[in-house]
Coordinates of C-alpha atoms in Angstrom, one line a residue:
M8 CA -16.8 2.2 14.2
L9 CA -18.7 -1.0 13.7
V10 CA -16.7 -3.5 11.6
K11 CA -19.1 -5.8 10.0
E12 CA -19.8 -7.7 6.7
A13 CA -22.1 -6.2 4.1
N14 CA -23.2 -7.1 0.6
F15 CA -22.1 -5.0 -2.3
T16 CA -22.5 -5.3 -6.0
R17 CA -19.9 -4.2 -8.5
L18 CA -19.1 -5.3 -12.1
C19 CA -22.4 -7.2 -12.3
K20 CA -21.6 -9.4 -9.3
S21 CA -22.5 -9.3 -5.7
K22 CA -20.3 -10.4 -2.8
T23 CA -19.9 -9.9 0.9
I24 CA -17.1 -7.6 2.0
L25 CA -15.8 -6.3 5.3
T26 CA -16.9 -2.7 6.0
V27 CA -17.0 -0.1 8.7
N28 CA -20.6 1.0 9.6
G29 CA -21.7 -0.9 6.5
Q30 CA -20.0 1.7 4.2
Y31 CA -17.5 1.2 1.4
P32 CA -15.4 3.3 1.5
G33 CA -15.8 3.8 5.3
P34 CA -16.8 7.1 7.0
T35 CA -14.6 10.2 7.0
I36 CA -13.2 11.4 10.3
Y37 CA -13.2 15.2 10.8
A38 CA -11.0 16.9 13.3
R39 CA -8.9 20.0 13.9
R40 CA -5.1 20.2 14.4
G41 CA -4.1 19.1 17.9
D42 CA -7.4 17.3 18.7
T43 CA -7.5 14.0 20.6
L44 CA -10.2 11.5 19.4
I45 CA -11.6 8.3 20.9
V46 CA -12.7 5.8 18.3
N47 CA -14.6 2.9 19.7
V48 CA -13.9 -0.1 17.4
K49 CA -16.4 -2.9 17.6
N50 CA -15.5 -6.0 15.6
R51 CA -18.6 -7.9 14.4
G52 CA -16.9 -9.4 11.4
N53 CA -15.6 -12.9 11.0
L54 CA -11.9 -12.1 11.2
G55 CA -9.5 -10.5 13.7
I56 CA -8.8 -7.0 12.6
T57 CA -6.7 -3.9 13.5
L58 CA -7.1 -0.3 12.4
H59 CA -4.2 2.1 11.6
W60 CA -4.5 5.9 11.5
H61 CA -2.1 6.5 8.6
G62 CA 0.1 9.5 9.1
V63 CA -1.0 10.3 12.6
K64 CA 2.2 10.3 14.7
Q65 CA 0.5 9.3 18.0
P66 CA 3.1 11.0 20.2
R67 CA 4.2 8.7 23.0
Y68 CA 1.2 6.5 22.4
P69 CA 1.9 3.6 20.0
W70 CA -0.8 1.5 21.6
S71 CA -3.4 2.7 19.1
D72 CA -1.2 2.7 16.0
G73 CA -2.6 -0.5 14.8
P74 CA -0.3 -2.8 12.7
E75 CA -1.0 -6.4 13.8
Y76 CA 1.7 -8.1 15.8
I77 CA 3.8 -4.9 15.8
T78 CA 1.8 -2.7 18.3
Q79 CA -1.2 -4.9 19.0
C80 CA -2.8 -8.2 18.3
P81 CA -6.0 -8.3 16.3
I82 CA -9.3 -7.3 17.8
K83 CA -11.1 -10.7 17.8
P84 CA -14.6 -11.2 16.4
G85 CA -17.1 -10.0 19.0
A86 CA -14.5 -7.9 20.8
N87 CA -14.1 -4.1 21.2
F88 CA -11.2 -1.7 21.5
S89 CA -11.3 2.0 22.2
Q90 CA -8.5 3.6 20.2
K91 CA -7.1 7.0 21.2
I92 CA -6.1 9.1 18.2
I93 CA -3.7 11.8 19.3
L94 CA -3.2 14.5 16.6
S95 CA -0.2 16.9 16.9
D96 CA 1.2 18.9 14.0
E97 CA -0.7 17.1 11.2
E98 CA -2.9 19.4 9.1
G99 CA -4.6 18.4 5.8
T100 CA -5.6 15.0 4.7
L101 CA -4.7 11.6 6.1
W102 CA -6.5 8.3 6.2
W103 CA -7.3 5.3 8.2
H104 CA -7.3 1.6 7.1
A105 CA -7.2 -1.9 8.4
H106 CA -3.7 -3.2 9.0
S107 CA -4.3 -6.9 9.2
D108 CA -4.1 -9.4 6.3
W109 CA -5.7 -7.7 3.2
S110 CA -8.7 -6.3 5.0
R111 CA -7.7 -2.7 4.0
A112 CA -9.0 -3.5 0.5
T113 CA -12.4 -2.5 1.7
V114 CA -11.8 -1.2 5.3
H115 CA -10.5 2.4 4.8
G116 CA -11.6 6.0 4.9
L117 CA -10.3 9.6 5.0
I118 CA -9.2 11.7 8.0
V119 CA -9.7 15.4 7.4
I120 CA -7.7 17.7 9.7
W121 CA -8.7 21.3 9.5
P122 CA -6.6 24.2 11.0
K123 CA -7.3 25.2 14.6
I124 CA -10.2 27.6 14.9
G125 CA -9.2 31.1 13.9
R126 CA -6.2 29.8 11.8
P127 CA -6.7 30.1 8.0
Y128 CA -5.5 27.8 5.2
P129 CA -2.3 29.0 3.7
F130 CA -4.2 29.5 0.5
P131 CA -7.6 31.1 -0.4
K132 CA -10.3 29.0 1.2
P133 CA -12.0 26.8 -1.5
Y134 CA -15.7 27.0 -2.1
A135 CA -16.1 23.3 -1.3
E136 CA -14.1 20.2 -0.7
F137 CA -14.5 16.8 -2.3
P138 CA -13.1 13.4 -1.2
I139 CA -11.3 11.2 -3.8
I140 CA -10.5 7.7 -2.5
L141 CA -8.7 5.7 -5.2
G142 CA -9.0 1.9 -4.7
E143 CA -9.1 -1.5 -6.3
W144 CA -12.0 -4.1 -6.6
W145 CA -11.7 -7.8 -6.9
R146 CA -14.7 -9.9 -8.1
Q147 CA -13.5 -12.7 -5.8
D148 CA -13.1 -12.6 -2.1
V149 CA -10.0 -10.6 -1.2
E150 CA -9.0 -12.9 1.7
A151 CA -9.3 -15.9 -0.6
E152 CA -7.0 -14.2 -3.1
L153 CA -4.5 -13.5 -0.3
L154 CA -4.5 -17.1 1.0
Y155 CA -4.1 -18.4 -2.6
F156 CA -1.1 -16.4 -3.5
L157 CA 0.6 -17.0 -0.1
R158 CA 0.0 -20.7 -0.5
T159 CA 1.3 -20.9 -4.1
G160 CA 4.2 -18.6 -3.6
G161 CA 3.4 -16.6 -6.7
D162 CA 2.2 -13.1 -7.5
P163 CA -1.4 -12.3 -6.5
N164 CA -4.1 -12.0 -9.1
S165 CA -4.7 -8.5 -10.4
S166 CA -7.8 -6.6 -9.3
D167 CA -10.7 -6.5 -11.7
A168 CA -11.4 -2.7 -11.5
L169 CA -10.0 0.5 -10.1
T170 CA -12.4 2.7 -8.2
I171 CA -13.1 6.3 -7.2
N172 CA -15.0 6.5 -3.9
G173 CA -15.9 2.8 -4.3
Q174 CA -17.3 3.1 -7.8
P175 CA -15.5 1.8 -10.9
G176 CA -17.0 4.4 -13.3
D177 CA -18.3 4.6 -16.8
L178 CA -15.7 2.3 -18.5
Y179 CA -16.6 -0.9 -16.7
P180 CA -19.7 -3.2 -17.1
C181 CA -22.7 -2.5 -14.9
S182 CA -21.1 0.6 -13.5
P183 CA -22.1 3.8 -15.4
S184 CA -25.3 4.5 -13.4
E185 CA -23.3 4.5 -10.1
T186 CA -20.4 6.6 -11.3
T187 CA -19.2 9.1 -8.7
K188 CA -20.3 12.6 -9.7
F189 CA -19.4 16.1 -8.3
I190 CA -21.5 19.2 -9.2
V191 CA -19.5 22.4 -9.4
Q192 CA -20.4 26.1 -10.1
K193 CA -18.5 28.0 -12.8
G194 CA -15.9 30.4 -11.4
K195 CA -15.6 28.6 -8.0
T196 CA -12.4 27.0 -6.6
Y197 CA -12.6 23.5 -5.2
M198 CA -10.3 21.2 -3.1
L199 CA -9.9 17.5 -3.8
R200 CA -8.6 15.5 -0.9
I201 CA -7.1 12.5 -2.5
V202 CA -5.7 9.2 -1.1
N203 CA -4.4 6.2 -2.9
A204 CA -6.0 3.4 -1.0
A205 CA -5.2 0.8 -3.8
M206 CA -3.5 -2.3 -2.6
N207 CA -0.8 -2.7 -5.2
L208 CA -0.9 0.2 -7.7
F209 CA 0.6 3.6 -8.1
M210 CA -1.8 5.8 -10.1
F211 CA -1.8 8.7 -12.5
S212 CA -4.8 11.0 -12.2
A213 CA -6.0 14.1 -14.0
I214 CA -9.1 16.2 -14.6
A215 CA -10.1 16.8 -18.3
S216 CA -9.3 20.4 -19.4
H217 CA -8.5 21.6 -15.9
K218 CA -5.1 22.4 -14.4
V219 CA -4.6 21.6 -10.7
T220 CA -2.5 23.2 -7.9
I221 CA -1.1 20.8 -5.3
V222 CA -1.1 22.5 -1.9
G223 CA -0.5 19.5 0.5
T224 CA 0.6 16.0 0.9
D225 CA 0.6 13.5 3.8
G226 CA -0.9 16.0 6.3
A227 CA 1.5 18.8 5.6
Y228 CA 1.3 21.9 3.3
T229 CA 3.4 22.3 0.2
K230 CA 4.4 25.2 -1.9
P231 CA 1.7 25.6 -4.6
L232 CA 2.6 23.3 -7.5
K233 CA 0.7 23.7 -10.8
S234 CA 0.3 20.5 -12.9
S235 CA -1.9 18.9 -15.5
Y236 CA -1.7 15.5 -13.7
I237 CA -0.6 13.9 -10.4
V238 CA 1.0 10.6 -9.6
I239 CA 0.1 9.2 -6.2
S240 CA 1.6 6.1 -4.5
P241 CA -0.3 3.6 -2.3
G242 CA -0.7 5.2 1.1
Q243 CA 0.0 8.7 0.0
T244 CA -2.4 11.6 0.3
I245 CA -2.5 14.8 -1.9
D246 CA -4.5 17.9 -1.5
L247 CA -5.1 20.0 -4.6
L248 CA -7.1 22.9 -5.8
F249 CA -8.8 23.4 -9.2
K250 CA -10.9 26.3 -10.5
A251 CA -14.1 25.5 -12.4
N252 CA -13.1 27.8 -15.2
Q253 CA -14.1 25.8 -18.3
P254 CA -17.2 26.0 -20.5
L255 CA -20.4 24.5 -18.9
G256 CA -20.1 20.8 -19.5
R257 CA -19.1 17.4 -18.1
Y258 CA -15.5 16.5 -17.4
Y259 CA -13.9 13.2 -16.3
I260 CA -11.6 12.8 -13.4
A261 CA -9.7 9.7 -14.5
A262 CA -7.1 7.5 -12.8
K263 CA -5.0 4.6 -14.2
P264 CA -2.0 2.7 -13.1
Y265 CA 1.7 3.7 -13.2
N266 CA 3.8 0.5 -13.4
S267 CA 7.5 0.5 -14.1
Q268 CA 8.0 -3.3 -14.2
P269 CA 6.7 -4.9 -17.4
A270 CA 7.3 -8.4 -16.1
I271 CA 4.4 -8.3 -13.6
S272 CA 0.7 -8.5 -14.4
F273 CA -1.5 -5.6 -13.1
D274 CA -4.9 -4.1 -13.5
N275 CA -4.4 -1.9 -16.6
T276 CA -7.8 -0.3 -16.6
T277 CA -9.0 3.3 -16.0
T278 CA -11.5 4.5 -13.4
T279 CA -13.5 7.6 -13.8
A280 CA -15.7 10.1 -11.9
I281 CA -17.5 13.1 -13.4
I282 CA -17.3 16.8 -12.7
E283 CA -20.5 18.4 -14.0
Y284 CA -21.1 22.1 -14.1
K285 CA -24.2 23.3 -12.5
G286 CA -26.7 24.6 -15.1
Y287 CA -25.4 22.3 -17.9
K288 CA -28.4 21.2 -19.9
N289 CA -27.1 18.1 -21.6
S290 CA -26.4 15.9 -18.6
S291 CA -26.3 12.7 -20.6
S292 CA -23.4 13.9 -22.9
T293 CA -20.1 12.0 -22.9
P294 CA -17.7 13.9 -20.6
A295 CA -14.3 15.2 -21.9
F296 CA -11.5 12.8 -21.1
P297 CA -8.1 14.0 -19.7
H298 CA -4.7 13.3 -21.0
L299 CA -2.8 10.9 -18.7
P300 CA 0.8 9.8 -19.0
K301 CA 1.6 6.4 -20.4
V302 CA 1.4 3.5 -17.9
N303 CA 5.2 3.1 -17.9
D304 CA 6.1 6.8 -17.9
T305 CA 8.7 6.8 -15.2
A306 CA 9.8 10.4 -16.1
S307 CA 6.4 11.8 -15.4
S308 CA 6.2 9.9 -12.1
V309 CA 9.5 11.0 -10.7
N310 CA 9.3 14.6 -12.1
F311 CA 6.0 15.1 -10.3
T312 CA 7.1 13.5 -7.0
G313 CA 10.5 15.3 -7.1
S314 CA 8.8 18.7 -7.6
L315 CA 7.1 18.7 -4.2
R316 CA 8.4 21.3 -1.7
S317 CA 7.5 22.1 1.9
L318 CA 5.7 25.4 2.3
A319 CA 8.4 26.5 4.8
T320 CA 6.8 29.8 6.0
R321 CA 6.8 31.5 9.3
A322 CA 3.3 30.2 10.0
H323 CA 4.2 26.7 8.8
P324 CA 7.9 26.3 9.5
I325 CA 10.0 23.2 8.9
N326 CA 12.9 21.8 10.9
V327 CA 15.2 19.6 8.8
P328 CA 17.7 17.7 11.0
M329 CA 21.2 19.0 10.2
N330 CA 23.5 17.2 12.6
I331 CA 22.9 13.6 11.9
T332 CA 23.7 11.1 14.6
R333 CA 22.6 7.9 12.9
N334 CA 23.2 7.0 9.2
F335 CA 21.5 4.0 7.6
L336 CA 21.4 2.5 4.1
F337 CA 18.5 0.1 3.7
T338 CA 18.2 -2.0 0.5
I339 CA 14.7 -2.9 -0.5
S340 CA 14.5 -6.0 -2.6
I341 CA 12.3 -8.6 -4.2
N342 CA 13.6 -12.0 -3.3
T343 CA 12.8 -15.7 -3.5
L344 CA 12.8 -18.5 -0.9
P345 CA 13.1 -22.3 -1.4
C346 CA 9.9 -24.2 -2.1
P347 CA 9.4 -27.9 -1.6
N348 CA 10.2 -29.7 -4.9
N349 CA 10.3 -26.3 -6.6
Q350 CA 6.6 -26.4 -7.0
C351 CA 5.8 -22.8 -6.2
L352 CA 4.6 -20.2 -8.8
G353 CA 7.5 -17.8 -8.3
P354 CA 10.6 -17.7 -10.6
N355 CA 12.3 -21.0 -11.1
G356 CA 9.6 -22.8 -9.1
L357 CA 10.6 -20.8 -6.0
R358 CA 8.5 -18.7 -3.6
F359 CA 8.4 -14.9 -3.8
A360 CA 9.7 -13.0 -0.8
A361 CA 10.8 -9.4 -0.1
S362 CA 13.3 -7.8 2.2
V363 CA 14.9 -4.8 3.9
N364 CA 18.7 -5.2 4.1
N365 CA 18.3 -8.8 3.1
I366 CA 16.0 -9.6 6.0
T367 CA 12.5 -10.9 5.3
Y368 CA 10.4 -10.0 8.3
E369 CA 9.1 -13.0 10.3
T370 CA 5.9 -12.3 12.2
T371 CA 6.1 -12.7 16.0
K372 CA 3.6 -14.6 18.2
I373 CA 2.8 -11.6 20.3
S374 CA 3.2 -7.9 19.4
I375 CA 6.6 -6.4 19.5
L376 CA 5.2 -3.5 21.6
E377 CA 3.8 -5.9 24.2
A378 CA 7.2 -7.7 24.4
Y379 CA 9.2 -4.5 24.6
Y380 CA 7.0 -2.8 27.2
G381 CA 6.7 -6.0 29.3
K382 CA 10.4 -6.9 28.9
I383 CA 9.4 -10.3 27.4
K384 CA 12.5 -12.1 26.1
G385 CA 12.9 -14.2 23.0
I386 CA 10.2 -12.5 20.9
Y387 CA 12.4 -10.3 18.7
G388 CA 16.1 -9.4 18.2
D389 CA 17.6 -6.0 18.3
D390 CA 20.3 -6.5 15.7
F391 CA 18.8 -5.1 12.5
P392 CA 21.7 -4.0 10.4
D393 CA 22.6 -0.3 9.7
F394 CA 23.8 -1.3 6.2
P395 CA 23.2 -4.2 3.8
P396 CA 25.2 -7.2 4.8
L397 CA 26.7 -7.4 1.3
F398 CA 27.5 -4.6 -1.1
F399 CA 27.2 -5.2 -4.8
N400 CA 26.0 -3.3 -7.9
F401 CA 22.5 -3.2 -6.5
T402 CA 20.9 -1.9 -9.8
A403 CA 22.8 -4.0 -12.3
N404 CA 21.1 -6.2 -14.9
N405 CA 21.2 -10.0 -14.6
L406 CA 22.2 -10.1 -10.9
S407 CA 23.3 -13.6 -9.7
T408 CA 20.5 -15.8 -8.4
S409 CA 22.8 -16.5 -5.5
L410 CA 21.9 -13.1 -4.2
W411 CA 18.1 -13.8 -4.3
T412 CA 17.7 -15.6 -1.0
P413 CA 17.2 -13.5 2.1
L414 CA 17.3 -14.3 5.8
N415 CA 14.1 -14.8 7.8
A416 CA 14.2 -12.9 11.1
S417 CA 12.3 -10.6 13.6
E418 CA 14.9 -7.9 14.1
V419 CA 14.4 -4.3 15.2
K420 CA 16.5 -1.2 15.1
V421 CA 16.8 0.6 18.5
L422 CA 17.1 4.4 18.5
E423 CA 18.0 6.6 21.4
Y424 CA 15.6 9.4 22.2
G425 CA 16.6 12.4 20.2
D426 CA 18.6 10.6 17.6
T427 CA 18.7 12.4 14.2
V428 CA 18.5 9.9 11.5
E429 CA 19.4 9.9 7.8
L430 CA 18.1 6.9 6.0
V431 CA 18.8 6.1 2.4
F432 CA 16.4 3.6 0.8
Q433 CA 18.3 1.8 -2.0
G434 CA 16.2 0.0 -4.5
T435 CA 17.7 -3.2 -6.1
N436 CA 17.2 -5.1 -9.3
L437 CA 17.1 -8.5 -7.5
V438 CA 14.5 -10.7 -9.2
A439 CA 12.8 -7.6 -10.6
G440 CA 13.2 -3.9 -9.8
I441 CA 10.2 -1.8 -9.2
D442 CA 9.1 1.4 -7.4
H443 CA 8.5 1.0 -3.6
P444 CA 6.2 3.4 -1.6
M445 CA 7.9 3.3 1.8
H446 CA 5.9 4.3 4.8
L447 CA 7.1 5.1 8.3
H448 CA 4.8 4.9 11.3
G449 CA 5.0 7.4 14.2
H450 CA 6.9 10.0 12.3
S451 CA 6.9 12.4 9.3
F452 CA 10.2 12.6 7.5
Y453 CA 11.9 15.1 5.1
V454 CA 12.7 13.8 1.6
V455 CA 16.0 15.4 1.1
G456 CA 17.2 13.7 -2.1
W457 CA 16.6 11.0 -4.7
G458 CA 18.2 9.6 -7.8
F459 CA 18.6 6.6 -10.1
G460 CA 21.2 3.9 -9.8
N461 CA 23.3 3.3 -6.7
F462 CA 23.6 5.9 -4.0
N463 CA 27.0 7.5 -3.8
A464 CA 27.7 8.5 -0.2
S465 CA 30.4 11.0 -1.2
K466 CA 28.7 12.7 -4.1
D467 CA 24.9 12.5 -3.8
P468 CA 24.5 14.3 -0.5
L469 CA 26.0 17.4 -2.1
S470 CA 22.7 17.9 -4.1
Y471 CA 20.4 17.4 -1.1
N472 CA 17.6 19.9 -0.6
L473 CA 17.9 21.0 3.0
V474 CA 16.0 24.2 2.5
D475 CA 12.4 23.2 1.7
P476 CA 12.2 19.4 1.3
P477 CA 8.7 17.9 1.4
L478 CA 7.5 16.5 4.7
Q479 CA 5.9 13.1 4.1
Q480 CA 5.2 9.7 5.7
T481 CA 5.1 7.8 2.5
I482 CA 7.6 8.2 -0.3
A483 CA 8.0 6.4 -3.7
V484 CA 11.5 5.1 -4.1
P485 CA 12.1 5.0 -7.9
K486 CA 12.7 1.7 -9.6
N487 CA 16.5 0.9 -9.4
G488 CA 17.1 4.2 -7.6
W489 CA 17.4 5.6 -4.1
T490 CA 15.7 8.1 -1.8
A491 CA 17.2 9.8 1.2
I492 CA 15.0 10.9 4.2
R493 CA 15.7 12.6 7.5
F494 CA 13.8 12.5 10.8
K495 CA 14.2 13.0 14.5
A496 CA 13.5 10.1 16.8
D497 CA 11.5 12.1 19.4
N498 CA 8.5 9.8 19.6
P499 CA 9.2 6.9 22.1
G500 CA 7.6 3.7 21.1
V501 CA 7.5 0.9 18.6
W502 CA 7.1 2.0 15.0
L503 CA 6.7 -0.1 11.8
M504 CA 8.3 0.8 8.5
H505 CA 7.2 -1.0 5.4
C506 CA 6.4 -1.0 1.7
H507 CA 2.8 0.0 1.1
L508 CA 2.4 -2.3 -1.9
E509 CA 0.4 -4.9 -0.1
R510 CA 1.9 -7.9 -1.8
H511 CA 5.4 -6.7 -0.7
I512 CA 4.5 -6.4 2.9
S513 CA 2.9 -9.8 2.7
W514 CA 6.2 -11.1 1.4
G515 CA 8.1 -9.5 4.3
M516 CA 9.3 -6.0 3.2
E517 CA 9.1 -4.4 6.6
M518 CA 11.1 -3.6 9.7
T519 CA 10.5 -1.9 13.0
F520 CA 12.2 0.9 14.9
I521 CA 12.1 1.1 18.7
T522 CA 12.7 4.6 20.1
K523 CA 13.7 4.5 23.7
N524 CA 12.3 6.8 26.4
G525 CA 14.1 10.1 27.0
S526 CA 15.2 11.4 30.4
M527 CA 12.0 13.4 31.1
P528 CA 8.5 12.2 31.9
S529 CA 7.3 14.2 28.8
E530 CA 9.8 12.1 26.7
S531 CA 8.5 8.7 27.9
M532 CA 6.0 6.3 26.4
L533 CA 2.5 6.5 28.0
P534 CA 1.1 3.3 29.6
P535 CA -1.2 0.9 27.7
P536 CA -5.0 1.2 27.9
L537 CA -6.9 -1.4 29.9
D538 CA -8.7 -2.8 26.9
M539 CA -5.7 -3.7 24.7
P540 CA -6.7 -6.7 22.6
P541 CA -5.1 -9.8 24.1
C542 CA -2.7 -11.9 22.1
T543 CA -3.9 -15.3 23.4

């Protein structure tokens, strides 16, 4: 993969963006379940960069996971890094993206993982597969946008367009001629492999006049779920099938934001691609437009996400941890920090921040993995709290501003090999409640429960789904609500967990797990490669 700058024109304006192999979006990686890949990354851009293989567990090998200053330091301009991608039980669609600054706005692409040779899909094989990468486009330089909002302490500027496979679509200026188009044959069934690569937006999406059947998410199969729309959070992937069973014609695939917080500005536009039936004569006709939920339709969002179930068959079994050894409750909050002379653009002249259990993550000078493996003292602490330091009515209105200020720290949570973890994400209404797509590196987890309001430890677990909960790596925690996940700490290494809304991770909504080695060589972290990017 050659990381380099290239010139692209969108919305009537040209600009230079960071790309892989000169492509936007970047190339798709194809593999089969259990493969090991070597990706030679050559950085010929003007910024240090890291690449993350989102949803790949990387068993015993965090060295190629990618988040900057967590598992590696950035690959410097002019340098190379051969990253080993170790696939295990993932099957379906994942993706890769930059994990440094805001480079992932343009540096991203799909990972398609087919079954092993001789193993079928758990559904009739589709006639063809189409990629759908949902993204955002800024007219201005994205790194300049990042530097501006971090300097001013306010919210980032909204994007100027949403995109499907890098193209805004018919509803934007200077865009219709480049709109993404798919040609289908009547009577055939197709698969869409969808990722939400947007920086800061959940999205609703639908195909005009066509029902879809969801069959997978985050590299794992699901029970077939029929729906007229999907909602997909940043970082999440969804595999769906649709049958070309409508009259010959042209039909829009459309995507627009879902946003539960009216106080924030966002890109409230709609991106489109076109499905055109082969043999249709009037190829210049206006396509049919799908019905999409309203932009603030929380019920449609949670009803869709809450309907996902693991396939849970003999060929694709699941293993939900039942005997929990570690229980955690993590609050996820928007916060504020003091600003000199109250001159920042956040609330009350303060600076926006974000936290997990009231800790805003403070970036270390070298990677946590290097410090952990090399036993380097003083880089991070190992005292991340199991529970929030202060209990209050997390989802109440008009919470006291005295609760807004977090701590700044570089704390990790250490797990023993084989620990079985139940973690409840608790959203809060500090500053402004909003949905949070939480992503855990190095693991998939079972989403066993969710609800609105404050988690009740005595009542809510009684309604957990321990039979066929969906297996995911990214889950949307509803606004002023909670979500419970379970996973087994059987992957030794250093693993980041963070909100996949880019402005929130930029504000510090992240933390890190360290899973210690087990007693057997097969339960121990592998040594680092010789070409790890140096931190100095």
